[in-house]
PDB file of N, CA and C in Angstrom:
ATOM      1  N   UNK A   1       1.804   1.965 -24.847  1.00  0.00           N
ATOM      2  CA  UNK A   1       0.809   2.989 -24.617  1.00  0.00           C
ATOM      3  C   UNK A   1       1.243   3.852 -23.425  1.00  0.00           C
ATOM      4  N   UNK A   2       1.219   5.159 -23.593  1.00  0.00           N
ATOM      5  CA  UNK A   2       1.619   6.077 -22.534  1.00  0.00           C
ATOM      6  C   UNK A   2       0.596   6.069 -21.405  1.00  0.00           C
ATOM      7  N   UNK A   3       1.068   6.235 -20.154  1.00  0.00           N
ATOM      8  CA  UNK A   3       0.117   6.276 -19.046  1.00  0.00           C
ATOM      9  C   UNK A   3      -0.816   7.477 -19.173  1.00  0.00           C
ATOM     10  N   UNK A   4      -2.037   7.307 -18.704  1.00  0.00           N
ATOM     11  CA  UNK A   4      -3.007   8.404 -18.738  1.00  0.00           C
ATOM     12  C   UNK A   4      -2.615   9.449 -17.704  1.00  0.00           C
ATOM     13  N   UNK A   5      -2.842  10.704 -18.039  1.00  0.00           N
ATOM     14  CA  UNK A   5      -2.506  11.807 -17.151  1.00  0.00           C
ATOM     15  C   UNK A   5      -3.780  12.378 -16.547  1.00  0.00           C
ATOM     16  N   UNK A   6      -3.832  12.482 -15.214  1.00  0.00           N
ATOM     17  CA  UNK A   6      -5.028  13.069 -14.618  1.00  0.00           C
ATOM     18  C   UNK A   6      -5.124  14.558 -14.918  1.00  0.00           C
ATOM     19  N   UNK A   7      -6.318  14.995 -15.291  1.00  0.00           N
ATOM     20  CA  UNK A   7      -6.566  16.418 -15.529  1.00  0.00           C
ATOM     21  C   UNK A   7      -7.665  16.951 -14.621  1.00  0.00           C
ATOM     22  N   UNK A   8      -8.357  16.048 -13.918  1.00  0.00           N
ATOM     23  CA  UNK A   8      -9.498  16.416 -13.083  1.00  0.00           C
ATOM     24  C   UNK A   8      -9.340  15.781 -11.702  1.00  0.00           C
ATOM     25  N   UNK A   9      -9.651  16.549 -10.663  1.00  0.00           N
ATOM     26  CA  UNK A   9      -9.690  16.025  -9.296  1.00  0.00           C
ATOM     27  C   UNK A   9     -11.125  16.141  -8.782  1.00  0.00           C
ATOM     28  N   UNK A  10     -11.597  15.082  -8.152  1.00  0.00           N
ATOM     29  CA  UNK A  10     -12.943  15.047  -7.558  1.00  0.00           C
ATOM     30  C   UNK A  10     -12.756  14.932  -6.054  1.00  0.00           C
ATOM     31  N   UNK A  11     -13.295  15.893  -5.301  1.00  0.00           N
ATOM     32  CA  UNK A  11     -13.056  15.965  -3.861  1.00  0.00           C
ATOM     33  C   UNK A  11     -14.360  15.761  -3.101  1.00  0.00           C
ATOM     34  N   UNK A  12     -14.360  14.738  -2.241  1.00  0.00           N
ATOM     35  CA  UNK A  12     -15.508  14.406  -1.385  1.00  0.00           C
ATOM     36  C   UNK A  12     -15.103  14.653   0.060  1.00  0.00           C
ATOM     37  N   UNK A  13     -16.052  15.167   0.855  1.00  0.00           N
ATOM     38  CA  UNK A  13     -15.806  15.404   2.280  1.00  0.00           C
ATOM     39  C   UNK A  13     -16.963  14.854   3.103  1.00  0.00           C
ATOM     40  N   UNK A  14     -16.627  14.266   4.248  1.00  0.00           N
ATOM     41  CA  UNK A  14     -17.642  13.801   5.184  1.00  0.00           C
ATOM     42  C   UNK A  14     -17.094  13.868   6.603  1.00  0.00           C
ATOM     43  N   UNK A  15     -18.007  14.040   7.582  1.00  0.00           N
ATOM     44  CA  UNK A  15     -17.589  14.158   8.985  1.00  0.00           C
ATOM     45  C   UNK A  15     -18.315  13.129   9.846  1.00  0.00           C
ATOM     46  N   UNK A  16     -17.579  12.572  10.805  1.00  0.00           N
ATOM     47  CA  UNK A  16     -18.156  11.658  11.786  1.00  0.00           C
ATOM     48  C   UNK A  16     -17.907  12.210  13.182  1.00  0.00           C
ATOM     49  N   UNK A  17     -18.607  11.656  14.161  1.00  0.00           N
ATOM     50  CA  UNK A  17     -18.253  11.955  15.544  1.00  0.00           C
ATOM     51  C   UNK A  17     -16.953  11.207  15.849  1.00  0.00           C
ATOM     52  N   UNK A  18     -16.159  11.705  16.797  1.00  0.00           N
ATOM     53  CA  UNK A  18     -14.872  11.061  17.080  1.00  0.00           C
ATOM     54  C   UNK A  18     -14.991   9.581  17.450  1.00  0.00           C
ATOM     55  N   UNK A  19     -16.061   9.208  18.142  1.00  0.00           N
ATOM     56  CA  UNK A  19     -16.202   7.812  18.574  1.00  0.00           C
ATOM     57  C   UNK A  19     -16.508   6.853  17.420  1.00  0.00           C
ATOM     58  N   UNK A  20     -16.905   7.368  16.265  1.00  0.00           N
ATOM     59  CA  UNK A  20     -17.205   6.520  15.104  1.00  0.00           C
ATOM     60  C   UNK A  20     -16.108   6.576  14.034  1.00  0.00           C
ATOM     61  N   UNK A  21     -15.099   7.405  14.254  1.00  0.00           N
ATOM     62  CA  UNK A  21     -14.112   7.680  13.202  1.00  0.00           C
ATOM     63  C   UNK A  21     -13.304   6.446  12.791  1.00  0.00           C
ATOM     64  N   UNK A  22     -12.806   5.691  13.744  1.00  0.00           N
ATOM     65  CA  UNK A  22     -11.984   4.526  13.386  1.00  0.00           C
ATOM     66  C   UNK A  22     -12.792   3.497  12.613  1.00  0.00           C
ATOM     67  N   UNK A  23     -14.015   3.241  13.069  1.00  0.00           N
ATOM     68  CA  UNK A  23     -14.877   2.274  12.377  1.00  0.00           C
ATOM     69  C   UNK A  23     -15.227   2.781  10.977  1.00  0.00           C
ATOM     70  N   UNK A  24     -15.499   4.090  10.844  1.00  0.00           N
ATOM     71  CA  UNK A  24     -15.826   4.621   9.523  1.00  0.00           C
ATOM     72  C   UNK A  24     -14.618   4.554   8.596  1.00  0.00           C
ATOM     73  N   UNK A  25     -13.445   4.827   9.117  1.00  0.00           N
ATOM     74  CA  UNK A  25     -12.245   4.756   8.275  1.00  0.00           C
ATOM     75  C   UNK A  25     -12.109   3.364   7.660  1.00  0.00           C
ATOM     76  N   UNK A  26     -12.300   2.327   8.452  1.00  0.00           N
ATOM     77  CA  UNK A  26     -12.212   0.951   7.936  1.00  0.00           C
ATOM     78  C   UNK A  26     -13.335   0.668   6.936  1.00  0.00           C
ATOM     79  N   UNK A  27     -14.566   1.040   7.308  1.00  0.00           N
ATOM     80  CA  UNK A  27     -15.719   0.793   6.436  1.00  0.00           C
ATOM     81  C   UNK A  27     -15.574   1.547   5.109  1.00  0.00           C
ATOM     82  N   UNK A  28     -15.221   2.819   5.185  1.00  0.00           N
ATOM     83  CA  UNK A  28     -15.091   3.639   3.982  1.00  0.00           C
ATOM     84  C   UNK A  28     -14.036   3.056   3.040  1.00  0.00           C
ATOM     85  N   UNK A  29     -12.941   2.566   3.585  1.00  0.00           N
ATOM     86  CA  UNK A  29     -11.908   1.985   2.728  1.00  0.00           C
ATOM     87  C   UNK A  29     -12.436   0.751   2.001  1.00  0.00           C
ATOM     88  N   UNK A  30     -13.064  -0.144   2.739  1.00  0.00           N
ATOM     89  CA  UNK A  30     -13.547  -1.395   2.144  1.00  0.00           C
ATOM     90  C   UNK A  30     -14.687  -1.157   1.147  1.00  0.00           C
ATOM     91  N   UNK A  31     -15.661  -0.341   1.535  1.00  0.00           N
ATOM     92  CA  UNK A  31     -16.875  -0.173   0.723  1.00  0.00           C
ATOM     93  C   UNK A  31     -16.767   0.937  -0.320  1.00  0.00           C
ATOM     94  N   UNK A  32     -15.937   1.945  -0.055  1.00  0.00           N
ATOM     95  CA  UNK A  32     -15.887   3.091  -0.956  1.00  0.00           C
ATOM     96  C   UNK A  32     -14.585   3.264  -1.710  1.00  0.00           C
ATOM     97  N   UNK A  33     -13.476   3.144  -1.000  1.00  0.00           N
ATOM     98  CA  UNK A  33     -12.183   3.441  -1.615  1.00  0.00           C
ATOM     99  C   UNK A  33     -11.705   2.305  -2.521  1.00  0.00           C
ATOM    100  N   UNK A  34     -11.815   1.067  -2.059  1.00  0.00           N
ATOM    101  CA  UNK A  34     -11.346  -0.058  -2.890  1.00  0.00           C
ATOM    102  C   UNK A  34     -11.987  -0.066  -4.280  1.00  0.00           C
ATOM    103  N   UNK A  35     -13.319   0.081  -4.393  1.00  0.00           N
ATOM    104  CA  UNK A  35     -13.912   0.125  -5.742  1.00  0.00           C
ATOM    105  C   UNK A  35     -13.432   1.336  -6.557  1.00  0.00           C
ATOM    106  N   UNK A  36     -13.208   2.456  -5.876  1.00  0.00           N
ATOM    107  CA  UNK A  36     -12.750   3.666  -6.555  1.00  0.00           C
ATOM    108  C   UNK A  36     -11.339   3.483  -7.111  1.00  0.00           C
ATOM    109  N   UNK A  37     -10.495   2.775  -6.372  1.00  0.00           N
ATOM    110  CA  UNK A  37      -9.118   2.533  -6.806  1.00  0.00           C
ATOM    111  C   UNK A  37      -9.093   1.830  -8.159  1.00  0.00           C
ATOM    112  N   UNK A  38     -10.065   0.971  -8.398  1.00  0.00           N
ATOM    113  CA  UNK A  38     -10.119   0.220  -9.656  1.00  0.00           C
ATOM    114  C   UNK A  38     -10.538   1.083 -10.846  1.00  0.00           C
ATOM    115  N   UNK A  39     -11.162   2.227 -10.599  1.00  0.00           N
ATOM    116  CA  UNK A  39     -11.703   3.060 -11.683  1.00  0.00           C
ATOM    117  C   UNK A  39     -10.913   4.343 -11.922  1.00  0.00           C
ATOM    118  N   UNK A  40     -10.494   4.999 -10.848  1.00  0.00           N
ATOM    119  CA  UNK A  40      -9.798   6.279 -10.970  1.00  0.00           C
ATOM    120  C   UNK A  40      -8.324   6.052 -11.294  1.00  0.00           C
ATOM    121  N   UNK A  41      -7.666   7.091 -11.801  1.00  0.00           N
ATOM    122  CA  UNK A  41      -6.229   7.015 -12.058  1.00  0.00           C
ATOM    123  C   UNK A  41      -5.437   7.026 -10.762  1.00  0.00           C
ATOM    124  N   UNK A  42      -5.996   7.624  -9.731  1.00  0.00           N
ATOM    125  CA  UNK A  42      -5.353   7.686  -8.421  1.00  0.00           C
ATOM    126  C   UNK A  42      -6.354   8.123  -7.377  1.00  0.00           C
ATOM    127  N   UNK A  43      -6.088   7.768  -6.131  1.00  0.00           N
ATOM    128  CA  UNK A  43      -6.979   8.121  -5.024  1.00  0.00           C
ATOM    129  C   UNK A  43      -6.122   8.462  -3.809  1.00  0.00           C
ATOM    130  N   UNK A  44      -6.474   9.546  -3.124  1.00  0.00           N
ATOM    131  CA  UNK A  44      -5.861   9.901  -1.850  1.00  0.00           C
ATOM    132  C   UNK A  44      -6.971  10.032  -0.819  1.00  0.00           C
ATOM    133  N   UNK A  45      -6.698   9.574   0.405  1.00  0.00           N
ATOM    134  CA  UNK A  45      -7.659   9.750   1.492  1.00  0.00           C
ATOM    135  C   UNK A  45      -6.959  10.473   2.634  1.00  0.00           C
ATOM    136  N   UNK A  46      -7.716  11.339   3.310  1.00  0.00           N
ATOM    137  CA  UNK A  46      -7.189  12.156   4.394  1.00  0.00           C
ATOM    138  C   UNK A  46      -8.142  12.080   5.584  1.00  0.00           C
ATOM    139  N   UNK A  47      -7.592  12.311   6.770  1.00  0.00           N
ATOM    140  CA  UNK A  47      -8.419  12.354   7.979  1.00  0.00           C
ATOM    141  C   UNK A  47      -7.850  13.409   8.913  1.00  0.00           C
ATOM    142  N   UNK A  48      -8.736  14.250   9.432  1.00  0.00           N
ATOM    143  CA  UNK A  48      -8.363  15.236  10.445  1.00  0.00           C
ATOM    144  C   UNK A  48      -9.255  15.023  11.657  1.00  0.00           C
ATOM    145  N   UNK A  49      -8.637  14.812  12.817  1.00  0.00           N
ATOM    146  CA  UNK A  49      -9.387  14.624  14.057  1.00  0.00           C
ATOM    147  C   UNK A  49      -9.383  15.910  14.867  1.00  0.00           C
ATOM    148  N   UNK A  50     -10.561  16.316  15.327  1.00  0.00           N
ATOM    149  CA  UNK A  50     -10.708  17.454  16.228  1.00  0.00           C
ATOM    150  C   UNK A  50     -11.485  16.964  17.450  1.00  0.00           C
ATOM    151  N   UNK A  51     -11.602  17.768  18.494  1.00  0.00           N
ATOM    152  CA  UNK A  51     -12.374  17.329  19.660  1.00  0.00           C
ATOM    153  C   UNK A  51     -13.855  17.071  19.350  1.00  0.00           C
ATOM    154  N   UNK A  52     -14.396  17.722  18.326  1.00  0.00           N
ATOM    155  CA  UNK A  52     -15.836  17.609  18.053  1.00  0.00           C
ATOM    156  C   UNK A  52     -16.197  16.688  16.900  1.00  0.00           C
ATOM    157  N   UNK A  53     -15.250  16.433  16.000  1.00  0.00           N
ATOM    158  CA  UNK A  53     -15.551  15.582  14.843  1.00  0.00           C
ATOM    159  C   UNK A  53     -14.259  15.113  14.170  1.00  0.00           C
ATOM    160  N   UNK A  54     -14.402  14.144  13.306  1.00  0.00           N
ATOM    161  CA  UNK A  54     -13.306  13.713  12.430  1.00  0.00           C
ATOM    162  C   UNK A  54     -13.763  13.943  11.001  1.00  0.00           C
ATOM    163  N   UNK A  55     -12.934  14.640  10.237  1.00  0.00           N
ATOM    164  CA  UNK A  55     -13.278  14.909   8.845  1.00  0.00           C
ATOM    165  C   UNK A  55     -12.480  13.979   7.938  1.00  0.00           C
ATOM    166  N   UNK A  56     -13.185  13.390   6.985  1.00  0.00           N
ATOM    167  CA  UNK A  56     -12.576  12.529   5.981  1.00  0.00           C
ATOM    168  C   UNK A  56     -12.672  13.226   4.632  1.00  0.00           C
ATOM    169  N   UNK A  57     -11.590  13.184   3.887  1.00  0.00           N
ATOM    170  CA  UNK A  57     -11.555  13.771   2.549  1.00  0.00           C
ATOM    171  C   UNK A  57     -10.991  12.720   1.600  1.00  0.00           C
ATOM    172  N   UNK A  58     -11.662  12.537   0.491  1.00  0.00           N
ATOM    173  CA  UNK A  58     -11.173  11.646  -0.558  1.00  0.00           C
ATOM    174  C   UNK A  58     -10.997  12.463  -1.826  1.00  0.00           C
ATOM    175  N   UNK A  59      -9.812  12.391  -2.393  1.00  0.00           N
ATOM    176  CA  UNK A  59      -9.541  13.040  -3.673  1.00  0.00           C
ATOM    177  C   UNK A  59      -9.242  11.936  -4.681  1.00  0.00           C
ATOM    178  N   UNK A  60     -10.032  11.899  -5.732  1.00  0.00           N
ATOM    179  CA  UNK A  60      -9.769  10.944  -6.808  1.00  0.00           C
ATOM    180  C   UNK A  60      -9.370  11.724  -8.054  1.00  0.00           C
ATOM    181  N   UNK A  61      -8.505  11.106  -8.843  1.00  0.00           N
ATOM    182  CA  UNK A  61      -7.933  11.761 -10.014  1.00  0.00           C
ATOM    183  C   UNK A  61      -8.397  11.048 -11.274  1.00  0.00           C
ATOM    184  N   UNK A  62      -8.775  11.852 -12.280  1.00  0.00           N
ATOM    185  CA  UNK A  62      -9.406  11.322 -13.487  1.00  0.00           C
ATOM    186  C   UNK A  62      -8.765  11.911 -14.729  1.00  0.00           C
ATOM    187  N   UNK A  63      -8.809  11.143 -15.799  1.00  0.00           N
ATOM    188  CA  UNK A  63      -8.280  11.596 -17.085  1.00  0.00           C
ATOM    189  C   UNK A  63      -9.139  12.716 -17.667  1.00  0.00           C
ATOM    190  N   UNK A  64     -10.447  12.658 -17.419  1.00  0.00           N
ATOM    191  CA  UNK A  64     -11.363  13.646 -17.996  1.00  0.00           C
ATOM    192  C   UNK A  64     -12.673  13.649 -17.214  1.00  0.00           C
ATOM    193  N   UNK A  65     -13.469  14.677 -17.437  1.00  0.00           N
ATOM    194  CA  UNK A  65     -14.808  14.730 -16.845  1.00  0.00           C
ATOM    195  C   UNK A  65     -15.645  13.570 -17.373  1.00  0.00           C
ATOM    196  N   UNK A  66     -15.451  13.217 -18.634  1.00  0.00           N
ATOM    197  CA  UNK A  66     -16.209  12.112 -19.233  1.00  0.00           C
ATOM    198  C   UNK A  66     -15.895  10.783 -18.537  1.00  0.00           C
ATOM    199  N   UNK A  67     -14.628  10.550 -18.211  1.00  0.00           N
ATOM    200  CA  UNK A  67     -14.251   9.320 -17.500  1.00  0.00           C
ATOM    201  C   UNK A  67     -14.879   9.292 -16.113  1.00  0.00           C
ATOM    202  N   UNK A  68     -14.897  10.438 -15.452  1.00  0.00           N
ATOM    203  CA  UNK A  68     -15.520  10.531 -14.136  1.00  0.00           C
ATOM    204  C   UNK A  68     -17.024  10.318 -14.243  1.00  0.00           C
ATOM    205  N   UNK A  69     -17.645  10.893 -15.255  1.00  0.00           N
ATOM    206  CA  UNK A  69     -19.091  10.743 -15.456  1.00  0.00           C
ATOM    207  C   UNK A  69     -19.454   9.284 -15.708  1.00  0.00           C
ATOM    208  N   UNK A  70     -18.599   8.553 -16.396  1.00  0.00           N
ATOM    209  CA  UNK A  70     -18.857   7.128 -16.627  1.00  0.00           C
ATOM    210  C   UNK A  70     -18.872   6.372 -15.302  1.00  0.00           C
ATOM    211  N   UNK A  71     -18.016   6.768 -14.359  1.00  0.00           N
ATOM    212  CA  UNK A  71     -17.971   6.128 -13.043  1.00  0.00           C
ATOM    213  C   UNK A  71     -19.204   6.477 -12.215  1.00  0.00           C
ATOM    214  N   UNK A  72     -19.624   7.749 -12.255  1.00  0.00           N
ATOM    215  CA  UNK A  72     -20.741   8.189 -11.417  1.00  0.00           C
ATOM    216  C   UNK A  72     -22.094   7.872 -12.033  1.00  0.00           C
ATOM    217  N   UNK A  73     -22.108   7.472 -13.294  1.00  0.00           N
ATOM    218  CA  UNK A  73     -23.378   7.162 -13.943  1.00  0.00           C
ATOM    219  C   UNK A  73     -24.042   8.376 -14.554  1.00  0.00           C
ATOM    220  N   UNK A  74     -23.291   9.435 -14.816  1.00  0.00           N
ATOM    221  CA  UNK A  74     -23.861  10.613 -15.462  1.00  0.00           C
ATOM    222  C   UNK A  74     -23.255  11.893 -14.932  1.00  0.00           C
ATOM    223  N   UNK A  75     -23.878  12.479 -13.933  1.00  0.00           N
ATOM    224  CA  UNK A  75     -23.426  13.746 -13.367  1.00  0.00           C
ATOM    225  C   UNK A  75     -22.168  13.521 -12.523  1.00  0.00           C
ATOM    226  N   UNK A  76     -21.025  14.104 -12.914  1.00  0.00           N
ATOM    227  CA  UNK A  76     -19.793  13.871 -12.164  1.00  0.00           C
ATOM    228  C   UNK A  76     -19.822  14.445 -10.748  1.00  0.00           C
ATOM    229  N   UNK A  77     -20.761  15.351 -10.475  1.00  0.00           N
ATOM    230  CA  UNK A  77     -20.856  15.914  -9.133  1.00  0.00           C
ATOM    231  C   UNK A  77     -21.869  15.184  -8.257  1.00  0.00           C
ATOM    232  N   UNK A  78     -22.514  14.156  -8.798  1.00  0.00           N
ATOM    233  CA  UNK A  78     -23.469  13.405  -7.985  1.00  0.00           C
ATOM    234  C   UNK A  78     -22.718  12.516  -7.002  1.00  0.00           C
ATOM    235  N   UNK A  79     -23.366  12.234  -5.888  1.00  0.00           N
ATOM    236  CA  UNK A  79     -22.765  11.409  -4.846  1.00  0.00           C
ATOM    237  C   UNK A  79     -23.504  10.090  -4.761  1.00  0.00           C
ATOM    238  N   UNK A  80     -22.734   9.024  -4.704  1.00  0.00           N
ATOM    239  CA  UNK A  80     -23.290   7.702  -4.425  1.00  0.00           C
ATOM    240  C   UNK A  80     -22.959   7.421  -2.963  1.00  0.00           C
ATOM    241  N   UNK A  81     -23.949   7.589  -2.083  1.00  0.00           N
ATOM    242  CA  UNK A  81     -23.705   7.337  -0.665  1.00  0.00           C
ATOM    243  C   UNK A  81     -23.550   5.846  -0.428  1.00  0.00           C
ATOM    244  N   UNK A  82     -22.631   5.500   0.444  1.00  0.00           N
ATOM    245  CA  UNK A  82     -22.439   4.108   0.817  1.00  0.00           C
ATOM    246  C   UNK A  82     -23.603   3.662   1.697  1.00  0.00           C
ATOM    247  N   UNK A  83     -23.867   2.373   1.719  1.00  0.00           N
ATOM    248  CA  UNK A  83     -25.030   1.840   2.436  1.00  0.00           C
ATOM    249  C   UNK A  83     -25.088   2.261   3.900  1.00  0.00           C
ATOM    250  N   UNK A  84     -23.943   2.363   4.552  1.00  0.00           N
ATOM    251  CA  UNK A  84     -23.928   2.674   5.991  1.00  0.00           C
ATOM    252  C   UNK A  84     -23.533   4.120   6.296  1.00  0.00           C
ATOM    253  N   UNK A  85     -23.453   4.995   5.297  1.00  0.00           N
ATOM    254  CA  UNK A  85     -23.072   6.389   5.546  1.00  0.00           C
ATOM    255  C   UNK A  85     -23.991   7.067   6.561  1.00  0.00           C
ATOM    256  N   UNK A  86     -25.294   6.819   6.494  1.00  0.00           N
ATOM    257  CA  UNK A  86     -26.223   7.451   7.449  1.00  0.00           C
ATOM    258  C   UNK A  86     -25.897   7.068   8.886  1.00  0.00           C
ATOM    259  N   UNK A  87     -25.399   5.864   9.069  1.00  0.00           N
ATOM    260  CA  UNK A  87     -25.039   5.364  10.398  1.00  0.00           C
ATOM    261  C   UNK A  87     -23.814   6.091  10.958  1.00  0.00           C
ATOM    262  N   UNK A  88     -22.893   6.473  10.084  1.00  0.00           N
ATOM    263  CA  UNK A  88     -21.621   7.036  10.522  1.00  0.00           C
ATOM    264  C   UNK A  88     -21.525   8.553  10.417  1.00  0.00           C
ATOM    265  N   UNK A  89     -22.005   9.121   9.331  1.00  0.00           N
ATOM    266  CA  UNK A  89     -21.746  10.534   9.047  1.00  0.00           C
ATOM    267  C   UNK A  89     -22.683  11.454   9.815  1.00  0.00           C
ATOM    268  N   UNK A  90     -22.170  12.582  10.249  1.00  0.00           N
ATOM    269  CA  UNK A  90     -22.966  13.588  10.957  1.00  0.00           C
ATOM    270  C   UNK A  90     -24.062  14.106  10.045  1.00  0.00           C
ATOM    271  N   UNK A  91     -23.733  14.351   8.798  1.00  0.00           N
ATOM    272  CA  UNK A  91     -24.713  14.711   7.774  1.00  0.00           C
ATOM    273  C   UNK A  91     -24.223  14.157   6.446  1.00  0.00           C
ATOM    274  N   UNK A  92     -25.155  13.807   5.587  1.00  0.00           N
ATOM    275  CA  UNK A  92     -24.776  13.276   4.280  1.00  0.00           C
ATOM    276  C   UNK A  92     -24.359  14.420   3.363  1.00  0.00           C
ATOM    277  N   UNK A  93     -23.189  14.336   2.762  1.00  0.00           N
ATOM    278  CA  UNK A  93     -22.760  15.384   1.838  1.00  0.00           C
ATOM    279  C   UNK A  93     -23.741  15.515   0.672  1.00  0.00           C
ATOM    280  N   UNK A  94     -23.933  16.745   0.228  1.00  0.00           N
ATOM    281  CA  UNK A  94     -24.877  16.999  -0.862  1.00  0.00           C
ATOM    282  C   UNK A  94     -24.193  17.077  -2.223  1.00  0.00           C
ATOM    283  N   UNK A  95     -22.881  17.211  -2.218  1.00  0.00           N
ATOM    284  CA  UNK A  95     -22.162  17.318  -3.477  1.00  0.00           C
ATOM    285  C   UNK A  95     -20.676  17.121  -3.279  1.00  0.00           C
ATOM    286  N   UNK A  96     -19.960  17.169  -4.363  1.00  0.00           N
ATOM    287  CA  UNK A  96     -18.503  17.075  -4.359  1.00  0.00           C
ATOM    288  C   UNK A  96     -17.949  18.252  -5.152  1.00  0.00           C
ATOM    289  N   UNK A  97     -16.674  18.517  -4.990  1.00  0.00           N
ATOM    290  CA  UNK A  97     -15.995  19.500  -5.826  1.00  0.00           C
ATOM    291  C   UNK A  97     -15.348  18.778  -6.990  1.00  0.00           C
ATOM    292  N   UNK A  98     -15.437  19.359  -8.154  1.00  0.00           N
ATOM    293  CA  UNK A  98     -14.731  18.847  -9.328  1.00  0.00           C
ATOM    294  C   UNK A  98     -13.835  19.981  -9.808  1.00  0.00           C
ATOM    295  N   UNK A  99     -12.532  19.749  -9.740  1.00  0.00           N
ATOM    296  CA  UNK A  99     -11.561  20.794 -10.053  1.00  0.00           C
ATOM    297  C   UNK A  99     -10.642  20.362 -11.187  1.00  0.00           C
ATOM    298  N   UNK A 100     -10.296  21.307 -12.023  1.00  0.00           N
ATOM    299  CA  UNK A 100      -9.318  21.067 -13.088  1.00  0.00           C
ATOM    300  C   UNK A 100      -7.924  21.185 -12.474  1.00  0.00           C
ATOM    301  N   UNK A 101      -7.057  20.232 -12.747  1.00  0.00           N
ATOM    302  CA  UNK A 101      -5.687  20.255 -12.241  1.00  0.00           C
ATOM    303  C   UNK A 101      -4.858  21.154 -13.160  1.00  0.00           C
ATOM    304  N   UNK A 102      -4.284  22.193 -12.586  1.00  0.00           N
ATOM    305  CA  UNK A 102      -3.468  23.120 -13.372  1.00  0.00           C
ATOM    306  C   UNK A 102      -2.011  22.685 -13.410  1.00  0.00           C
ATOM    307  N   UNK A 103      -1.491  22.246 -12.271  1.00  0.00           N
ATOM    308  CA  UNK A 103      -0.111  21.769 -12.228  1.00  0.00           C
ATOM    309  C   UNK A 103       0.083  20.920 -10.984  1.00  0.00           C
ATOM    310  N   UNK A 104       1.155  20.152 -10.990  1.00  0.00           N
ATOM    311  CA  UNK A 104       1.496  19.292  -9.864  1.00  0.00           C
ATOM    312  C   UNK A 104       3.012  19.227  -9.794  1.00  0.00           C
ATOM    313  N   UNK A 105       3.567  19.403  -8.602  1.00  0.00           N
ATOM    314  CA  UNK A 105       5.022  19.463  -8.457  1.00  0.00           C
ATOM    315  C   UNK A 105       5.466  18.611  -7.276  1.00  0.00           C
ATOM    316  N   UNK A 106       6.568  17.952  -7.408  1.00  0.00           N
ATOM    317  CA  UNK A 106       7.179  17.237  -6.297  1.00  0.00           C
ATOM    318  C   UNK A 106       6.404  16.016  -5.836  1.00  0.00           C
ATOM    319  N   UNK A 107       6.675  15.608  -4.617  1.00  0.00           N
ATOM    320  CA  UNK A 107       6.032  14.445  -4.010  1.00  0.00           C
ATOM    321  C   UNK A 107       4.617  14.835  -3.604  1.00  0.00           C
ATOM    322  N   UNK A 108       3.629  14.234  -4.219  1.00  0.00           N
ATOM    323  CA  UNK A 108       2.247  14.626  -3.951  1.00  0.00           C
ATOM    324  C   UNK A 108       1.415  13.497  -3.368  1.00  0.00           C
ATOM    325  N   UNK A 109       2.011  12.368  -3.080  1.00  0.00           N
ATOM    326  CA  UNK A 109       1.210  11.245  -2.612  1.00  0.00           C
ATOM    327  C   UNK A 109       1.766  10.620  -1.362  1.00  0.00           C
ATOM    328  N   UNK A 110       0.987   9.689  -0.835  1.00  0.00           N
ATOM    329  CA  UNK A 110       1.399   8.906   0.320  1.00  0.00           C
ATOM    330  C   UNK A 110       1.650   7.483  -0.117  1.00  0.00           C
ATOM    331  N   UNK A 111       1.439   6.577   0.808  1.00  0.00           N
ATOM    332  CA  UNK A 111       1.673   5.160   0.498  1.00  0.00           C
ATOM    333  C   UNK A 111       0.520   4.554  -0.248  1.00  0.00           C
TER     334      UNK A 111
END
């Protein structure tokens, strides 16, 4: 069976204060990213630190909108907030971006 090809990217963003960033990075990986790894075709996580906040971005890759909808329980743009997100995040995100992948070239991932 040929490997599934991602055609959809789902992008989530959240911000913490700098003093909570390291703890949130660990918590988000354990509570949010690990379960996502089991469902999505691929997952990338990013972090940008500034003097005022740390921004976290998660991009998950899906075979189709239908596959993503099965994971989210219906609306692919709905957010399932983690139990402790209110404790860490400056504000709870209201939505995610769902983008169609047009092309991909070269080395696009990390470890």
